[in-house]
Coordinates of C-alpha atoms and ligand atoms in Angstrom, one line a residue:
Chain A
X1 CA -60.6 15.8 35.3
X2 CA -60.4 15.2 31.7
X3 CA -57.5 12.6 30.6
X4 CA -54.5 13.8 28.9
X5 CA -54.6 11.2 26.4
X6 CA -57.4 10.9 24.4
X7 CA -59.7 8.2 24.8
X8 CA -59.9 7.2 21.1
X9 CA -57.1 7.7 18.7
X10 CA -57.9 5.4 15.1
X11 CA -56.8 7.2 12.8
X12 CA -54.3 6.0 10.4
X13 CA -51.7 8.7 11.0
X14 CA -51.1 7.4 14.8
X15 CA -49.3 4.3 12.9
X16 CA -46.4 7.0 11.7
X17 CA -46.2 8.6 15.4
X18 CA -43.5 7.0 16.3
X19 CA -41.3 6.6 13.4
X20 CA -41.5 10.4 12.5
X21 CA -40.2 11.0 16.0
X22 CA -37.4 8.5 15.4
X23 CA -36.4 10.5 12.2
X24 CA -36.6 14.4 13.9
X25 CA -34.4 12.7 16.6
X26 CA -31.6 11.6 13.7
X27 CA -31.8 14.6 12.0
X28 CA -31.7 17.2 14.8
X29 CA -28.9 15.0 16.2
X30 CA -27.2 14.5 13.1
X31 CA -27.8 18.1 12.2
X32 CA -27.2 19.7 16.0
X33 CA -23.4 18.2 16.1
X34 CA -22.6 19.2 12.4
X35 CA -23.3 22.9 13.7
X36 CA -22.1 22.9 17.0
X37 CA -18.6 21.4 15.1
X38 CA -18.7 23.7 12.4
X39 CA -19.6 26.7 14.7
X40 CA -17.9 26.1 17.8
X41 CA -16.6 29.3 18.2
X42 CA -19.7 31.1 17.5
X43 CA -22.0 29.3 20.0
X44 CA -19.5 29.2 22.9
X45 CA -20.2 26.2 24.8
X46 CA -18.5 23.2 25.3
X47 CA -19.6 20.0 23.7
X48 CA -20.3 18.4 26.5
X49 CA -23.2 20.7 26.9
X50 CA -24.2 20.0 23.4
X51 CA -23.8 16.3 25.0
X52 CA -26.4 16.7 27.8
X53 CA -29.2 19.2 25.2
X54 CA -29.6 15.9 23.0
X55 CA -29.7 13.6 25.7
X56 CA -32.5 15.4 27.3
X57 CA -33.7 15.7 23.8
X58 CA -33.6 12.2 23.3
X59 CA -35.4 11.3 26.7
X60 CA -38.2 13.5 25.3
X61 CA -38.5 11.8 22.0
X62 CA -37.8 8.1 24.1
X63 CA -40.7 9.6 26.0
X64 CA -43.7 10.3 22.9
X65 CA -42.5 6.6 21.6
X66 CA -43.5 5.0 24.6
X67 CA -46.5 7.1 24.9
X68 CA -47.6 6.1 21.2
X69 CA -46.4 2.7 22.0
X70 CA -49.4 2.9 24.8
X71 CA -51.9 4.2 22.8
X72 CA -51.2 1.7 20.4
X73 CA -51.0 -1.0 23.2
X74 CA -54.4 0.2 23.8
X75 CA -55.9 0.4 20.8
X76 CA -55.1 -3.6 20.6
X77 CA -56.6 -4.4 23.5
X78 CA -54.0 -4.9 26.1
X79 CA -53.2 -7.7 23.9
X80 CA -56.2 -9.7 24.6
X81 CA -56.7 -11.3 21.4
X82 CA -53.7 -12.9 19.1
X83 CA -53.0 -11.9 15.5
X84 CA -53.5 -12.2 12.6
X85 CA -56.3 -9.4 12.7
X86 CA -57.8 -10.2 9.3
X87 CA -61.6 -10.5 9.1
X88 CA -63.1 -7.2 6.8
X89 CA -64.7 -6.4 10.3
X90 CA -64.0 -2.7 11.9
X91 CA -62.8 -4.3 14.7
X92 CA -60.3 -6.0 13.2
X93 CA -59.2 -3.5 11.5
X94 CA -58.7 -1.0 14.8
X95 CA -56.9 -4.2 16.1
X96 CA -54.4 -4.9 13.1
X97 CA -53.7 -1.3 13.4
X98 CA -53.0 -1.2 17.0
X99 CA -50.7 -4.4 16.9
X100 CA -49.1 -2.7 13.5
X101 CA -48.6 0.1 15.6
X102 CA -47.2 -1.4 18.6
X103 CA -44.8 -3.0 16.4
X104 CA -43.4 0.6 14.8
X105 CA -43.1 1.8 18.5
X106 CA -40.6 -0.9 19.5
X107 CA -38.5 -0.3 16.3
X108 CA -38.7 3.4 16.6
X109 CA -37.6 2.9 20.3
X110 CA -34.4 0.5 19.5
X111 CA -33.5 3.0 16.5
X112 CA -33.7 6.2 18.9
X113 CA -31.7 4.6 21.5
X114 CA -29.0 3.4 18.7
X115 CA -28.8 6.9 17.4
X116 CA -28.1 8.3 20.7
X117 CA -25.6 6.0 21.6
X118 CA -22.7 7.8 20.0
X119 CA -23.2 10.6 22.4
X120 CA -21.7 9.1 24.9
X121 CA -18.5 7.7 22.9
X122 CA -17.8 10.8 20.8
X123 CA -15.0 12.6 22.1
X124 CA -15.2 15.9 20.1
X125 CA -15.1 17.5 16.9
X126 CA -12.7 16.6 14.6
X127 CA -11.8 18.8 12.0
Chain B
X1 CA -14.1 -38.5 -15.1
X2 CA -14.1 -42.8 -16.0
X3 CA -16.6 -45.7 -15.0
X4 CA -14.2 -46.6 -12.3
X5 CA -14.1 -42.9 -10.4
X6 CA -17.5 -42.9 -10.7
X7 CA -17.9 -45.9 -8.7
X8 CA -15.8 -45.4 -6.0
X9 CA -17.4 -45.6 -2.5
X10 CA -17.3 -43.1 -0.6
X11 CA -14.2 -43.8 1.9
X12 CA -12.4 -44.1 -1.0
X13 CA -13.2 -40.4 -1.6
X14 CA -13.3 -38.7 1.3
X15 CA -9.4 -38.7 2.3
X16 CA -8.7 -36.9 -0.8
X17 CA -11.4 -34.4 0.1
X18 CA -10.1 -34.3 3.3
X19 CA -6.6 -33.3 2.1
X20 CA -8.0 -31.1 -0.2
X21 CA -10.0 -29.2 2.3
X22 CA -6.8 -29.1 4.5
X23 CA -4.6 -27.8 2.1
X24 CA -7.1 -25.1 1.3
X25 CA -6.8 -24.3 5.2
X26 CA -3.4 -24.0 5.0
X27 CA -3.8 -21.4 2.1
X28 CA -6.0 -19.6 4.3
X29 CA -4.2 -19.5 6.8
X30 CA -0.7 -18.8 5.3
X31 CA -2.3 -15.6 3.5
X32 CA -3.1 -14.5 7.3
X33 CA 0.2 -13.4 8.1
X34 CA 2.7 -11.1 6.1
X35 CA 3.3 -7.6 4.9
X36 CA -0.7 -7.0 4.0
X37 CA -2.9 -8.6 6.5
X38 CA -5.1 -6.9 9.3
X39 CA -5.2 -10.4 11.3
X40 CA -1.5 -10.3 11.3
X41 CA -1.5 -6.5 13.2
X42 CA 2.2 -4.9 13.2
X43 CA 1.0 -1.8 15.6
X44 CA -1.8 -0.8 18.1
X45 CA -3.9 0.4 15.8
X46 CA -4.2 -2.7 13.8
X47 CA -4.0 -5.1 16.8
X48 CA -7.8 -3.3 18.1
X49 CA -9.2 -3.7 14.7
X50 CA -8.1 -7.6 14.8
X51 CA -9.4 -8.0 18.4
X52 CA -12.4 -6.4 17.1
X53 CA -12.4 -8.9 14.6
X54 CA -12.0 -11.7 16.8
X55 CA -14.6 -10.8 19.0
X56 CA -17.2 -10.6 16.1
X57 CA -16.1 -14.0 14.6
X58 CA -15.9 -15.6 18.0
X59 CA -19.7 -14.1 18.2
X60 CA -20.8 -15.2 15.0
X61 CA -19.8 -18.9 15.7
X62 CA -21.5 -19.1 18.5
X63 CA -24.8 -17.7 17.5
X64 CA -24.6 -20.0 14.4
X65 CA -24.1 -23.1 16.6
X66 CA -26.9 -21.6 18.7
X67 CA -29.0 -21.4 15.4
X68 CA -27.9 -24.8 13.6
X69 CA -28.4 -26.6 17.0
X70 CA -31.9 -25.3 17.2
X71 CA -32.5 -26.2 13.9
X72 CA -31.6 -29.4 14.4
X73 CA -33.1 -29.5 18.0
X74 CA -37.1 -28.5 16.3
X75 CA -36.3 -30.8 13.0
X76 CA -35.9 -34.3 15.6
X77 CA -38.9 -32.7 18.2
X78 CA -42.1 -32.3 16.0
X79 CA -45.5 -30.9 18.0
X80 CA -43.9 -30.7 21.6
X81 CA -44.1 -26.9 22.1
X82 CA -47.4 -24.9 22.6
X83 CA -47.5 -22.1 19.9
X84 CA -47.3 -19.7 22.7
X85 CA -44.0 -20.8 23.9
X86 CA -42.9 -20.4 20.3
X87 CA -44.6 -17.0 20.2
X88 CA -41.8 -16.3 23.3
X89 CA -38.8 -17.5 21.9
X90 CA -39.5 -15.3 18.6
X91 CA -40.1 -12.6 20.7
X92 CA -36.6 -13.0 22.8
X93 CA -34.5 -14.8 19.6
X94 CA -35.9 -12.6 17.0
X95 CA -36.2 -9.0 18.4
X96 CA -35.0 -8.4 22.1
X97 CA -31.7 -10.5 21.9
X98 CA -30.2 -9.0 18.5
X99 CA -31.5 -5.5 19.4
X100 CA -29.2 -6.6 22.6
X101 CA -26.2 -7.8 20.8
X102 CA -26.6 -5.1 18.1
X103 CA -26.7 -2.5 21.1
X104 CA -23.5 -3.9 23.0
X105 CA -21.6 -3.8 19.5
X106 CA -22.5 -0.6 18.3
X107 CA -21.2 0.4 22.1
X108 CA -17.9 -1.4 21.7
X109 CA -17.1 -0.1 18.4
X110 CA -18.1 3.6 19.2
X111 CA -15.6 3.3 22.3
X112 CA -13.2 1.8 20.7
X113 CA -13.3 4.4 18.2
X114 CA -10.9 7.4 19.6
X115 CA -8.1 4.9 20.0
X116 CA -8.4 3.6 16.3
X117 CA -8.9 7.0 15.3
X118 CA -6.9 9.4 17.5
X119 CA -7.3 12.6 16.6
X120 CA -4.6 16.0 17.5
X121 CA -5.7 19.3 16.8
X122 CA -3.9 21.0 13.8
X123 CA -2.0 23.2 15.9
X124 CA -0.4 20.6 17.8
X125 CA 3.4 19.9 16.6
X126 CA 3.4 16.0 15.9
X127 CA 4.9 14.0 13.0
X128 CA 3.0 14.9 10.0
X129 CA 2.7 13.2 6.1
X130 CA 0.3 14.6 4.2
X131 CA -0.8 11.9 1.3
X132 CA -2.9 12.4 -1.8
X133 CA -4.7 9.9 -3.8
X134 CA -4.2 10.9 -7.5
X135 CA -5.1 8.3 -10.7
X136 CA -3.3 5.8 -9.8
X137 CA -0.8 6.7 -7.7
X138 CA 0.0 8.5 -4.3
X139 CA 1.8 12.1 -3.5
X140 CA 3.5 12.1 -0.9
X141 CA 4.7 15.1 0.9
X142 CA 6.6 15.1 4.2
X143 CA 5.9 18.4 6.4
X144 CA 7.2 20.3 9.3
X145 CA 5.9 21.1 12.7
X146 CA 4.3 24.4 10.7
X147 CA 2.9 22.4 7.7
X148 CA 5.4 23.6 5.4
X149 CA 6.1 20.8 2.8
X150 CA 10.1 19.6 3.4
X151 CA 9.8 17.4 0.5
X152 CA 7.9 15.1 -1.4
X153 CA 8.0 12.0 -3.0
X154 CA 5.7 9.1 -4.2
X155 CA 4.4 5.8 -3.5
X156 CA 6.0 5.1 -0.7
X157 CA 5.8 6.2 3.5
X158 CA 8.7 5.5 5.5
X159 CA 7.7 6.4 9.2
X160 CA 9.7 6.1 12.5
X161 CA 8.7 2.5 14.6
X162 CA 7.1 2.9 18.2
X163 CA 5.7 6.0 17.7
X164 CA 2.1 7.2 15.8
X165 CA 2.6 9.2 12.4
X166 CA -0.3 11.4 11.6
X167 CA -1.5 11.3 8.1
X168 CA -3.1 14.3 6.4
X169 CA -5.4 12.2 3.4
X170 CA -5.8 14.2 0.4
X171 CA -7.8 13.3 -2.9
X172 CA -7.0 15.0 -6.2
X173 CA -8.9 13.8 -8.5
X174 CA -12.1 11.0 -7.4
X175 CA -12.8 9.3 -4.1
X176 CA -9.5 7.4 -2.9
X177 CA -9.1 5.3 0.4
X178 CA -5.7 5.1 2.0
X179 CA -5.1 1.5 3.6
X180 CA -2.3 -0.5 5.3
X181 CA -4.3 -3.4 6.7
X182 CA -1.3 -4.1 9.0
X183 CA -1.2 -1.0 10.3
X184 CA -4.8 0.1 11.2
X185 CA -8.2 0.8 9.3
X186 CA -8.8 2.8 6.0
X187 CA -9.6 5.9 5.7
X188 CA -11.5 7.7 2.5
X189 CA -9.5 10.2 0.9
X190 CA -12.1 12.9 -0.6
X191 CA -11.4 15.7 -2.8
X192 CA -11.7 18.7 -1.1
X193 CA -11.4 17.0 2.5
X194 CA -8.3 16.4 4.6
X195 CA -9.2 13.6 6.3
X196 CA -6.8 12.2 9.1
X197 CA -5.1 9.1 10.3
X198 CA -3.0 7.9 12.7
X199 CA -0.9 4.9 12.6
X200 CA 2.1 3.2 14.3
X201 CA 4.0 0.2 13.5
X202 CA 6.0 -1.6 16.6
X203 CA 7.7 -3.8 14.2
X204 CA 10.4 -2.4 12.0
X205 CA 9.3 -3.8 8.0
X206 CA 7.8 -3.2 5.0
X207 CA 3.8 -3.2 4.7
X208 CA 1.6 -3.0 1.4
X209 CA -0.5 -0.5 1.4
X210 CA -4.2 -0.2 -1.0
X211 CA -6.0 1.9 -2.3
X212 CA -9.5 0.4 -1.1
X213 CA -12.2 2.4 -3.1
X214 CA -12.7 1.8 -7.0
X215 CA -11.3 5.2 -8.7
X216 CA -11.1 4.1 -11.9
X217 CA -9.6 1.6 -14.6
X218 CA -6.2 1.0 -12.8
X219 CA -7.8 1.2 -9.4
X220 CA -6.2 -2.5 -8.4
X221 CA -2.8 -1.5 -9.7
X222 CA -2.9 1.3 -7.1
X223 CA -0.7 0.3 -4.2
X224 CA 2.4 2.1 -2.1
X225 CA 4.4 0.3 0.3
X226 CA 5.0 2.0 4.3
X227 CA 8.6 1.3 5.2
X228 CA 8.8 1.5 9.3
X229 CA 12.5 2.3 10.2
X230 CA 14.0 2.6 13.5
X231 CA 13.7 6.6 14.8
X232 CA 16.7 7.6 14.5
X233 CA 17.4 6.4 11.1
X234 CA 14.2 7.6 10.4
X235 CA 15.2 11.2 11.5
X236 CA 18.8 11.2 9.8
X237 CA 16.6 9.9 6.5
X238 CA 14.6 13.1 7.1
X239 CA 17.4 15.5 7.2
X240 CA 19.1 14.3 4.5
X241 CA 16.2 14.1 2.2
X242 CA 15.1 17.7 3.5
X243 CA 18.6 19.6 2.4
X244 CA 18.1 21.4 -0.4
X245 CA 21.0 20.6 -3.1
X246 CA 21.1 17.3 -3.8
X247 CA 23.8 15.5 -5.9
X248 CA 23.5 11.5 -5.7
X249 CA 23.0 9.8 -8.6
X250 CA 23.1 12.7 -10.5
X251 CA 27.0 11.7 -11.8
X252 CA 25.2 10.2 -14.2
X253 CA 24.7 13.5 -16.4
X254 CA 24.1 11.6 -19.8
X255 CA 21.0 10.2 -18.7
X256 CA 19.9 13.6 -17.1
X257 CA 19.9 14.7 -20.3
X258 CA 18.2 12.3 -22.3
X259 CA 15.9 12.6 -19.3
X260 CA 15.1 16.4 -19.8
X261 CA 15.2 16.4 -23.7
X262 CA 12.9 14.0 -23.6
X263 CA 10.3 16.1 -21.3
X264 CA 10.2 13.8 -18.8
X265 CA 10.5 17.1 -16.5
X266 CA 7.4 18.6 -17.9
X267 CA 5.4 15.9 -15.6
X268 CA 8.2 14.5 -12.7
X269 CA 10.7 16.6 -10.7
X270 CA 13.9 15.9 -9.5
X271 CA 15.3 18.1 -6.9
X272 CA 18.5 19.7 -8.0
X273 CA 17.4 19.4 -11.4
X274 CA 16.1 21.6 -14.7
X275 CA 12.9 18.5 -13.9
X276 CA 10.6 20.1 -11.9
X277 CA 7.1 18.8 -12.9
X278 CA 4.5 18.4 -10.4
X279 CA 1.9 16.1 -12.5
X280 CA 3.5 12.5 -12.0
X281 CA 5.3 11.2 -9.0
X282 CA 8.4 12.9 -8.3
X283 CA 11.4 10.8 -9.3
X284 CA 13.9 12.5 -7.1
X285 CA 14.5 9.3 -4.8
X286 CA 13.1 7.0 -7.1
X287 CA 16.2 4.1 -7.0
X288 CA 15.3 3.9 -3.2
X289 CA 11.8 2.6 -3.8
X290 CA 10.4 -1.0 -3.9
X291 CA 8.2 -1.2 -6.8
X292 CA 7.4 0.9 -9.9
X293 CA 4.3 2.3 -10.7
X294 CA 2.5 2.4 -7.2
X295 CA 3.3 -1.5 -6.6
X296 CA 2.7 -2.8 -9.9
X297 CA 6.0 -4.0 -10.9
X298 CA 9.4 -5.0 -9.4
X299 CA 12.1 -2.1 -9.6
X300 CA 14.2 -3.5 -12.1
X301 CA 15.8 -1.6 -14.8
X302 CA 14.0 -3.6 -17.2
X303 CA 10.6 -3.0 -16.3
X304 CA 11.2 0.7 -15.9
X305 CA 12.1 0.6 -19.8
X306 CA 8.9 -1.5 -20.2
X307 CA 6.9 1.0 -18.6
X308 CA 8.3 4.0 -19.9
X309 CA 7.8 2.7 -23.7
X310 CA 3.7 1.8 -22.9
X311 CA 3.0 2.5 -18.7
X312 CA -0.9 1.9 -20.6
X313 CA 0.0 -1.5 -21.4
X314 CA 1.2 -2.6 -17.4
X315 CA -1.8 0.4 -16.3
X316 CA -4.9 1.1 -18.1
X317 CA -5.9 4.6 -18.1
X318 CA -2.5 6.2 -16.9
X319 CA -1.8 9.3 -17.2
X320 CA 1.4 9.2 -18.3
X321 CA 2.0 9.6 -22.5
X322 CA 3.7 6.1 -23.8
X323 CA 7.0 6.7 -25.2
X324 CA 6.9 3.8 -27.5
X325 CA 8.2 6.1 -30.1
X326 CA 11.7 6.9 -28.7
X327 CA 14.6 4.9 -29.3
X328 CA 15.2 1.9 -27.6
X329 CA 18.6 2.6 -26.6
X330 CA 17.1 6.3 -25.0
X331 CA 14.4 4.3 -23.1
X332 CA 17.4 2.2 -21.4
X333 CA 19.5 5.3 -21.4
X334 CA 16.7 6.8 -19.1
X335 CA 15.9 3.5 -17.2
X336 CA 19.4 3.3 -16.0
X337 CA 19.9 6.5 -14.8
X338 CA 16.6 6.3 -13.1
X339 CA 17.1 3.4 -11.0
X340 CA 20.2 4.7 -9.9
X341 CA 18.5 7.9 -8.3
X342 CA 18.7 7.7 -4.9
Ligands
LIG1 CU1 -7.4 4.9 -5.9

């Protein structure tokens, strides 16, 4: 059976993976309540509905960052040799990249839990 | 500083420095209590905001003793840890312990949130003041279960003790934040929003009140005062000031008229009056305020004449005209009859 990750990802745009997934989770969030609270009366469901959509939503995104973090984790080696990654060797590069990576998952993770947070606080649209 | 200061040891210095630093303390501390100080809280509102406080200043200290103590702790201990126990305590001290601490205050301040900022739909009957932010000053307007205006006045709130007054904020002009530091947290006032506030005070008293975003030259010299009464002197103060013919202070029909001839009416009302101007503050109670000019001077009859002949002198960029020009005696005149409006 063939893998559903790919066996080799080195390309530089894996490095951004992660943070572009923490910025479509602020905006959608950011933008999902602003709607719902401006057009309650047109959509028709509570907000605790609204609630549960971005918290699955948020799982989902939770869910790619950890899989990028992997890839990444990979791409380092498990970890198997310590930075700083700096010789002008191919290798090293793949391994700066990975670590750089790894690094940009963690964040990305943190930030996407932080943003979510609120959900469960917020007690309803003020207006 | 002579030869012999400058060879005095230290002991010889440090009890001054010690004295110094102690009464420095004690004008810390004093300015922590009063009329215009969150860490003195005069309702439930401002007593979370100073727990809150608390709690982060409690948490500071202890992270920087944490800090200082491992600084000191590596400065004494050269060589004794392998680089990948270091590589560890970056890991847990630099990234997994603040995104921790971070995490757990993000959590308490979003829960504390609804009780700092309770919130009643608009078709709920409760207690409402609606409060507009104007260069420099505020407008005032007192409003029934319906949110039709009863009355208004300026630069000053009197609300009823023990029980929360909701606060529609209003911004005419530029950005404007409404703050009584002893009553609760600020709130923006944005033109073209109506933002809202809650507060309550559980003390009767006077609090200062701030305008806490820049909005222009006068922007420091923008203050009100909240006056927390007992309820039911709070609700016969309502009743009265809600009737529509009013009469006090108006004996004084001389200065009325130097008042109006002047077009003083053009910019400030007064209810039962030919003054009904709805530019400046509206003067109709003005003897029973605190301060002239949104805090910036004591109510005296003097310092309304001063401010009538230049209010650009005492407030940079008012808009209010000076009336220099007028004669002295008609500047009194005015003054008098003004502090006597109640
Ligand atoms: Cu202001």
């Amino acid at each position: 059976m063939k893998s559903f990750i790919p066996r080799e990802v080195e390309s530089l745009w894996t490095l951004f993976t992660a943070p572009i997934v923490w910025a479509v989770h602020f905006v959608v969030c950011y933008g999902a309540v602003a709607v719902y609270c401006a057009k309650t009366a047109m959509l028709g469901f509570e907000f605790s509905t609204m609630r549960i959509i971005l918290g699955g939503f948020t799982v989902v995104a939770l869910g790619m960052i950890v899989l990028a973090a992997y890839l990444a984790w990979r791409q380092w080696g498990f970890g198997s040799g310590d930075p700083p990654h700096d010789e002008a060797t191919r290798q090293d590069r793949a391994l700066f990249q990975g670590f750089a990576t790894l690094l940009l998952s963690g964040l990305s993770f943190v930030a996407v839990v932080y943003v979510a947070i609120p959900l469960i606080f917020i007690a309803e649209c003020q207006r | 500083m002579t030869g012999e200061g400058l060879t005095e040891s230290c002991p010889g210095r440090c009890p001054r420095l010690c004295r110094s630093s102690v009464a420095l303390l004690v004008i810390f501390l004093s300015s922590c209590s009063g009329s215009q100080s969150a860490l003195d809280p005069a309702g439930p509102e401002a007593s979370r905001v100073a727990h809150l406080f608390f709690v982060m200043l409690f948490g500071g200290a202890v992270i920087w003793v944490a800090v200082v103590a491992a600084l000191i702790y590596a400065s004494r201990k050269k060589n004794a840890h392998s680089e990948e126990s270091a590589g560890r305590v970056i890991l847990w001290c630099g990234a997994i312990l603040p995104s921790a601490i971070l995490c757990a205050l993000l959590s308490y301040g979003m829960w504390l949130m609804p009780a700092i900022r309770p919130w009643v739909p608009d078709d709920q009957p409760v207690r409402r003041i609606e409060v507009t932010g104007e260069q420099f000053w505020w407008r005032v307007r007192y409003l029934d279960e319906t949110g039709k205006t009863l009355f208004e006045t300026a630069n000053e709130v009197r609300i009823p003790v023990g029980e929360p007054t909701h606060f529609a904020l209003k911004a005419a002009d530029v950005i404007h934040s409404f703050w009584v530091p002893s009553l609760g947290g600020k709130m923006d006032m944005i033109p073209g929003r109506t933002n809202p506030l809650a507060l309550q005070a559980d003390r009767e008293g006077i609090y200062n009140g701030v305008c806490a975003e820049f909005c222009g030259e006068s922007h420091a010299l923008m203050a009100f005062r909240v006056r927390a009464v007992a309820a039911a002197d709070y609700e016969a103060w309502l009743s009265e000031r809600s009737a529509e013919t009013r009469t006090n202070g108006l004996a004084d029909a001389e200065g009325l008229a130097v008042f109006l001839k002047n077009g003083c009416g053009a910019c400030h009302a007064i209810s039962g009056t030919a003054a009904n101007g709805r530019i400046g503050p509206d003067l109709t109670a003005f003897g029973e305020r605190n301060t002239l000019a949104a805090g910036t001077l004591p109510h005296t009859a003097e310092d309304i004449a001063r401010f009538i002949a230049d209010p650009a002198k005492i407030k940079p960029g008012v808009r209010m005209p000076h009336f220099g020009m007028l004669q002295e005696a008609d500047i009194q005149r005015m003054a008098a009859f003004l502090k006597e409006l109640k």
